[in-house]
Amino acid sequence: ILPLAYGYLWTAALVNLSPPFYPALATARGLAAWESGFVFSAMKIGMFLGSVSMNKMISCFSPTRTYLIGQCLTLLYCGLFGMLYWIPAKIFLWLSILAMLIGGFSMIIQNITMYAAVTLLYSTKRGTLILWAFPLPFFVAGMLQILPFPFIALNGVTPKERLAASPTAHDTQAPKQNLQLRRLILDPIFLANMVTLMLAWVIIGFNDPTLAPHTEQFNLNSVELGAVFMIPAISYALGSLTAGLFCHLEMETFFAFCGQLMTVIAYLIIGPAPFVATAPSLFSVCASIVLIGFGTAGQFICSFSYLLKYTMEQGYNDDVQTTGFISSAVFGFLVIGGLISPPVGGYMVDTFGYRKGSMFMFALLLAWAPVTFFLWWRSICQAKKKFTITMVRTST
């Protein structure tokens, strides 16, 4: 699992390289914020294309070959994106879109394969000077993420003994094992959790083209700007640990609700909201980013974990087809949210300014909060019902 985790680490790093640095380069080439939003949406389009083609690719090439194809395409993306520094303005937008399409397609291939493999494996435990400016991080990260290629090529993404294992008791006794997995999309509880985790990428998509320009008023240099954009990664990592603990305690829906509330508060203070009589400050931006990191971790991780548990409770098999379908569906929903929000966010901020434009996100997240509360309340009722049934059976 270490080569996979290593590759996933650098793939995640690549996703987070463009938001702090690309908007400034795009502005220098004459692009508006909404045009930068379309560039970030192109990555989500690539991710969507990758997510809908994953099952077919795994069937045709095997999980290991699919993952390796993703690694090679990611290296191509890094080269293209790094070269944008020298691209003239006439073709800058179109090459940016092409690079993002390739990057989104390749990264989602690696992510889905990684998630499917890990959830299956642990199903029981759920110019020299110029080069130092814009291009260098993409070239370096691209080379680093490709290093585990030979190890994965030899050993695969899923242990051979796990693939060859005999069916579990759950698999042999599952009453709905022959049901079409696509029916899950019509399940209201399944769909509600999908929307909750999708909001995590709606938030990321909104921040991609708008957050860096919002911080320009604080006159940050490149190092300070990079440090600001490191905050969501750190807070998301800490939030992931917290979310994992709540998942272990089978309190996924509770922390997903808490994460939803954190994101609501974040967009109340990040601008801040027009009705808050406070001037914008770097402290409020950083505080909101911390809340966004923890909040999106709760939204994504807890909802994803609950989706897996809920699917097994409905009688579906605990196998690579099921986890692969769920992973593909999850990333399909994610990219839909991430596809729409960058251009919409860029347009809102261009038209109304950041303080009023960010109210779009505040209203959206606030409107969905009652749904996450209902999912939490429903899980409490379900737990009480199971406990009562167990007590009755024990007493008889």
XYZ file of C-alpha atoms in Angstrom:
396
model
C 0.000 0.000 0.000
C 2.984 2.364 0.512
C 3.680 3.001 -3.213
C -0.023 3.767 -3.701
C -0.073 6.109 -0.718
C 3.090 7.828 -1.954
C 1.625 8.379 -5.404
C -1.652 9.576 -3.905
C 0.232 12.052 -1.688
C 1.895 13.747 -4.639
C -1.244 13.608 -6.745
C -3.035 15.486 -3.972
C -0.148 17.963 -3.888
C -0.579 18.582 -7.614
C -4.273 19.352 -7.177
C -3.373 22.023 -4.629
C -0.555 23.626 -6.638
C -2.654 25.536 -9.163
C -5.120 27.538 -6.965
C -2.547 29.796 -5.248
C -0.403 30.515 -8.317
C -2.461 30.115 -11.500
C -4.885 33.073 -10.962
C -2.004 35.574 -10.815
C -0.437 34.141 -13.984
C -3.844 34.153 -15.692
C -4.413 37.795 -14.716
C -1.019 38.702 -16.171
C -2.151 37.066 -19.442
C -5.371 39.135 -19.416
C -7.865 36.497 -18.198
C -10.845 37.527 -16.073
C -11.778 35.648 -12.900
C -14.667 33.858 -14.604
C -12.303 32.696 -17.377
C -9.947 31.306 -14.736
C -13.023 29.613 -13.317
C -13.589 27.845 -16.631
C -9.992 26.611 -16.542
C -10.534 25.077 -13.108
C -13.840 23.665 -14.364
C -11.931 21.964 -17.183
C -10.143 19.878 -14.566
C -13.520 18.852 -13.167
C -14.713 17.940 -16.675
C -11.665 15.721 -17.033
C -12.447 14.180 -13.658
C -16.045 13.578 -14.712
C -14.932 11.848 -17.915
C -12.530 9.730 -15.896
C -15.135 8.813 -13.291
C -17.736 7.648 -15.824
C -15.175 5.581 -17.755
C -13.499 3.956 -14.743
C -15.533 0.749 -14.603
C -14.908 0.116 -18.307
C -11.189 0.870 -17.975
C -10.787 -1.444 -14.977
C -12.615 -4.202 -16.883
C -10.440 -3.747 -19.975
C -7.028 -3.029 -18.458
C -7.196 -4.248 -14.816
C -6.935 -1.909 -11.784
C -3.122 -1.897 -11.874
C -2.780 -0.923 -15.539
C -5.502 1.689 -15.127
C -3.609 3.264 -12.237
C -0.347 3.277 -14.201
C -2.057 4.942 -17.175
C -3.237 7.620 -14.766
C 0.298 8.164 -13.480
C 1.705 8.635 -16.985
C -1.043 11.096 -17.931
C -0.447 13.011 -14.695
C 3.205 13.417 -15.651
C 2.071 14.812 -19.023
C -0.237 17.253 -17.225
C 2.623 18.478 -15.039
C 4.782 19.186 -18.067
C 2.016 21.049 -19.886
C 1.009 23.104 -16.859
C 4.578 23.982 -16.001
C 5.168 25.241 -19.569
C 2.265 27.699 -19.300
C 4.765 30.192 -17.908
C 6.217 30.638 -21.418
C 2.974 30.365 -23.417
C 1.781 33.546 -25.232
C -1.576 35.062 -24.318
C -3.276 34.024 -27.579
C -3.219 30.321 -26.786
C -2.774 30.533 -23.011
C -6.446 29.926 -22.190
C -6.841 26.969 -24.534
C -3.639 25.243 -23.465
C -4.639 25.802 -19.831
C -7.963 24.085 -20.511
C -6.236 21.188 -22.317
C -3.760 20.723 -19.474
C -6.551 20.779 -16.897
C -8.602 18.255 -18.869
C -5.665 15.840 -18.964
C -4.856 16.503 -15.311
C -8.409 15.956 -14.144
C -8.795 12.744 -16.139
C -5.487 11.309 -14.950
C -5.837 12.270 -11.292
C -9.347 10.879 -10.960
C -8.145 7.572 -12.415
C -5.528 7.350 -9.672
C -7.909 8.531 -6.957
C -10.736 6.134 -7.790
C -8.362 3.182 -8.150
C -6.763 4.124 -4.838
C -10.092 4.480 -3.019
C -11.476 1.266 -4.481
C -8.329 -0.681 -3.566
C -8.060 0.725 -0.045
C -11.744 0.331 0.801
C -11.585 -3.265 -0.446
C -8.354 -4.007 1.412
C -9.554 -2.470 4.682
C -13.260 -3.162 4.344
C -13.362 -4.523 7.848
C -11.829 -1.272 9.246
C -13.110 1.508 7.157
C 15.615 29.349 -16.926
C 17.169 28.349 -13.673
C 15.803 31.416 -11.917
C 12.574 31.228 -13.901
C 12.227 27.567 -13.044
C 12.147 28.504 -9.372
C 9.005 30.561 -10.019
C 5.849 29.107 -11.607
C 6.950 25.905 -13.435
C 9.226 24.216 -10.902
C 6.586 22.804 -8.490
C 4.725 21.110 -11.351
C 7.874 19.525 -12.805
C 9.156 18.358 -9.408
C 5.810 17.050 -8.135
C 5.185 15.317 -11.446
C 8.496 13.471 -11.264
C 7.961 12.556 -7.622
C 4.495 11.123 -8.177
C 5.775 8.849 -10.971
C 8.534 7.244 -8.838
C 6.420 4.325 -7.482
C 5.497 3.281 -11.070
C 7.748 0.149 -11.146
C 6.620 -1.028 -7.693
C 2.938 -0.757 -8.598
C 3.561 -2.364 -11.999
C 5.087 -5.399 -10.255
C 2.730 -5.732 -7.288
C -0.557 -4.207 -8.462
C -2.966 -1.911 -6.648
C -4.930 -4.707 -4.946
C -3.200 -7.638 -3.221
C -3.566 -10.834 -5.225
C -4.575 -12.783 -2.134
C -7.433 -10.337 -1.512
C -8.712 -10.717 -5.066
C -8.496 -14.505 -4.826
C -10.147 -14.675 -1.406
C -13.300 -16.733 -1.074
C -16.597 -14.875 -0.645
C -17.434 -13.710 2.857
C -20.525 -14.782 4.743
C -22.062 -11.429 3.918
C -21.442 -11.984 0.206
C -22.990 -15.474 0.149
C -26.025 -14.499 2.206
C -26.718 -11.049 0.746
C -30.344 -11.053 -0.445
C -29.780 -8.271 -2.990
C -26.455 -9.308 -4.453
C -27.826 -9.428 -7.989
C -29.407 -5.990 -7.900
C -28.167 -3.355 -10.289
C -25.791 -1.045 -8.458
C -27.145 1.888 -10.441
C -30.358 1.672 -8.412
C -28.452 3.153 -5.491
C -28.449 6.534 -7.226
C -32.243 6.656 -6.784
C -32.034 5.931 -3.051
C -32.814 9.209 -1.190
C -30.401 8.515 1.703
C -27.628 7.540 -0.695
C -28.331 10.634 -2.798
C -28.422 12.981 0.220
C -24.994 11.788 1.358
C -23.707 12.217 -2.186
C -24.833 15.847 -2.210
C -23.222 16.448 1.194
C -19.823 15.217 0.045
C -20.282 17.022 -3.277
C -20.507 20.315 -1.378
C -16.894 19.813 -0.300
C -15.796 20.233 -3.915
C -18.297 23.012 -4.528
C -16.414 24.901 -1.809
C -13.016 24.041 -3.289
C -14.221 25.001 -6.762
C -15.470 28.362 -5.507
C -12.182 29.098 -3.744
C -9.929 28.089 -6.663
C -10.388 31.257 -8.792
C -11.501 33.676 -6.045
C -9.512 33.186 -2.845
C -6.065 34.178 -4.146
C -7.352 37.481 -5.632
C -9.185 38.167 -2.345
C -5.892 37.911 -0.442
C -4.125 40.407 -2.749
C -5.342 43.263 -0.515
C -3.034 41.952 2.221
C 0.081 42.382 -0.003
C 1.405 38.860 0.540
C 4.540 37.639 -1.195
C 4.725 34.208 -2.867
C 5.974 32.463 0.273
C 3.245 34.002 2.434
C 0.591 33.205 -0.171
C 1.790 29.611 -0.304
C 1.644 29.457 3.485
C -1.962 30.692 3.448
C -2.911 27.994 0.961
C -1.086 25.422 3.079
C -3.544 26.076 5.917
C -6.485 24.253 4.287
C -4.268 21.232 3.597
C -3.100 21.089 7.220
C -6.577 21.654 8.632
C -8.021 19.076 6.221
C -5.397 16.559 7.350
C -6.274 17.179 11.005
C -9.956 17.144 10.128
C -9.453 13.817 8.368
C -8.019 12.302 11.539
C -10.974 13.652 13.497
C -13.427 12.396 10.901
C -11.750 8.988 10.944
C -12.222 8.806 14.701
C -15.921 9.610 14.395
C -16.252 7.013 11.625
C -14.614 4.450 13.908
C -17.185 5.335 16.583
C -19.946 4.987 13.954
C -20.869 8.665 14.345
C -20.299 9.617 10.708
C -23.535 11.535 10.269
C -22.894 13.607 13.399
C -19.501 14.872 12.244
C -20.821 15.401 8.705
C -23.430 17.718 10.243
C -20.732 19.446 12.308
C -18.650 19.868 9.158
C -21.608 21.437 7.392
C -22.000 23.971 10.215
C -18.263 24.752 10.108
C -18.456 25.636 6.418
C -21.476 27.875 7.031
C -19.563 29.792 9.709
C -16.503 29.945 7.436
C -18.368 31.794 4.700
C -19.879 34.097 7.264
C -16.444 35.428 8.245
C -14.218 34.894 5.193
C -15.434 38.049 3.414
C -16.747 38.863 5.897
C -20.480 38.920 5.080
C -21.794 42.379 4.104
C -24.017 42.517 7.194
C -21.028 41.885 9.485
C -19.612 45.291 10.454
C -15.963 44.210 10.248
C -13.279 45.008 7.688
C -11.578 42.120 5.851
C -8.545 40.792 7.679
C -5.958 38.109 7.096
C -6.858 36.560 10.448
C -10.517 36.097 9.490
C -9.485 34.591 6.149
C -7.105 32.129 7.821
C -9.676 31.251 10.502
C -12.301 30.564 7.857
C -9.839 28.429 5.882
C -9.241 26.313 8.989
C -12.998 25.844 9.366
C -13.274 24.966 5.681
C -10.521 22.355 6.034
C -12.181 20.660 8.998
C -15.646 21.111 7.515
C -14.901 19.633 4.106
C -13.117 16.710 5.795
C -16.284 15.990 7.740
C -18.478 16.377 4.674
C -16.391 14.161 2.423
C -14.878 11.485 4.654
C -17.864 10.882 6.907
C -20.352 10.888 4.035
C -18.138 8.551 1.998
C -17.724 6.196 4.951
C -21.448 6.205 5.662
C -22.192 5.516 1.989
C -20.086 2.354 2.138
C -21.746 1.210 5.353
C -25.235 2.058 4.120
C -24.661 0.177 0.863
C -23.594 -2.972 2.710
C -26.638 -2.642 4.990
C -28.847 -2.659 1.902
C -27.482 -6.084 0.981
C -24.960 -5.312 -1.730
C -21.748 -7.332 -1.979
C -18.580 -6.137 -0.289
C -16.379 -6.527 -3.374
C -14.303 -4.480 -5.796
C -17.264 -3.942 -8.141
C -19.325 -2.352 -5.361
C -16.542 -0.201 -3.938
C -15.454 0.752 -7.452
C -19.002 1.789 -8.360
C -19.381 3.848 -5.188
C -16.001 5.500 -5.731
C -16.905 6.321 -9.330
C -20.301 7.683 -8.300
C -18.717 9.739 -5.520
C -16.175 11.331 -7.826
C -18.839 11.834 -10.472
C -20.863 13.898 -8.007
C -17.727 15.675 -6.808
C -16.737 16.840 -10.259
C -20.261 18.017 -11.049
C -20.087 20.300 -8.030
C -16.514 21.311 -8.762
C -17.380 21.918 -12.421
C -20.175 24.394 -11.774
C -18.802 26.412 -8.879
C -15.545 27.897 -10.333
C -17.124 29.916 -13.193
C -20.174 30.770 -11.096
C -17.953 31.863 -8.214
C -15.711 33.868 -10.534
C -18.719 35.608 -12.078
C -20.305 36.382 -8.699
C -17.081 37.856 -7.321
C -16.364 39.808 -10.526
C -19.889 41.239 -10.521
C -20.598 41.882 -6.846
C -17.188 41.790 -5.165
C -15.934 39.078 -2.823
C -17.986 40.031 0.245
C -21.324 39.887 -1.572
C -20.276 37.171 -4.011
C -19.320 34.771 -1.223
C -22.906 34.992 0.069
C -23.805 32.562 -2.716
C -21.842 29.882 -0.882
C -23.124 30.959 2.530
C -26.761 30.634 1.408
C -26.178 27.289 -0.327
C -24.443 25.698 2.658
C -26.956 27.101 5.129
C -29.847 25.723 3.069
C -28.361 22.191 3.106
C -27.603 22.165 6.847
C -31.126 20.902 7.820
C -30.640 17.897 5.520
C -27.417 16.886 7.263
C -29.186 17.324 10.605
C -31.957 14.999 9.390
C -29.385 12.372 8.347
C -27.846 12.549 11.822
C -31.237 12.310 13.512
C -32.200 9.363 11.277
C -29.011 7.485 12.158
C -29.785 7.952 15.871
C -33.273 6.523 15.356
C -31.877 3.594 13.362
C -29.327 2.841 16.090
C -32.040 2.901 18.771
C -34.201 0.603 16.669
C -31.369 -1.906 16.232
C -30.614 -1.760 19.954
C -34.261 -2.411 20.831
C -34.477 -5.369 18.444
C -31.269 -6.822 19.889
C -32.570 -6.477 23.453
C -35.866 -8.142 22.555
C -34.095 -11.056 20.882
C -31.757 -11.423 23.852
C -34.611 -11.471 26.356
C -36.502 -14.111 24.395
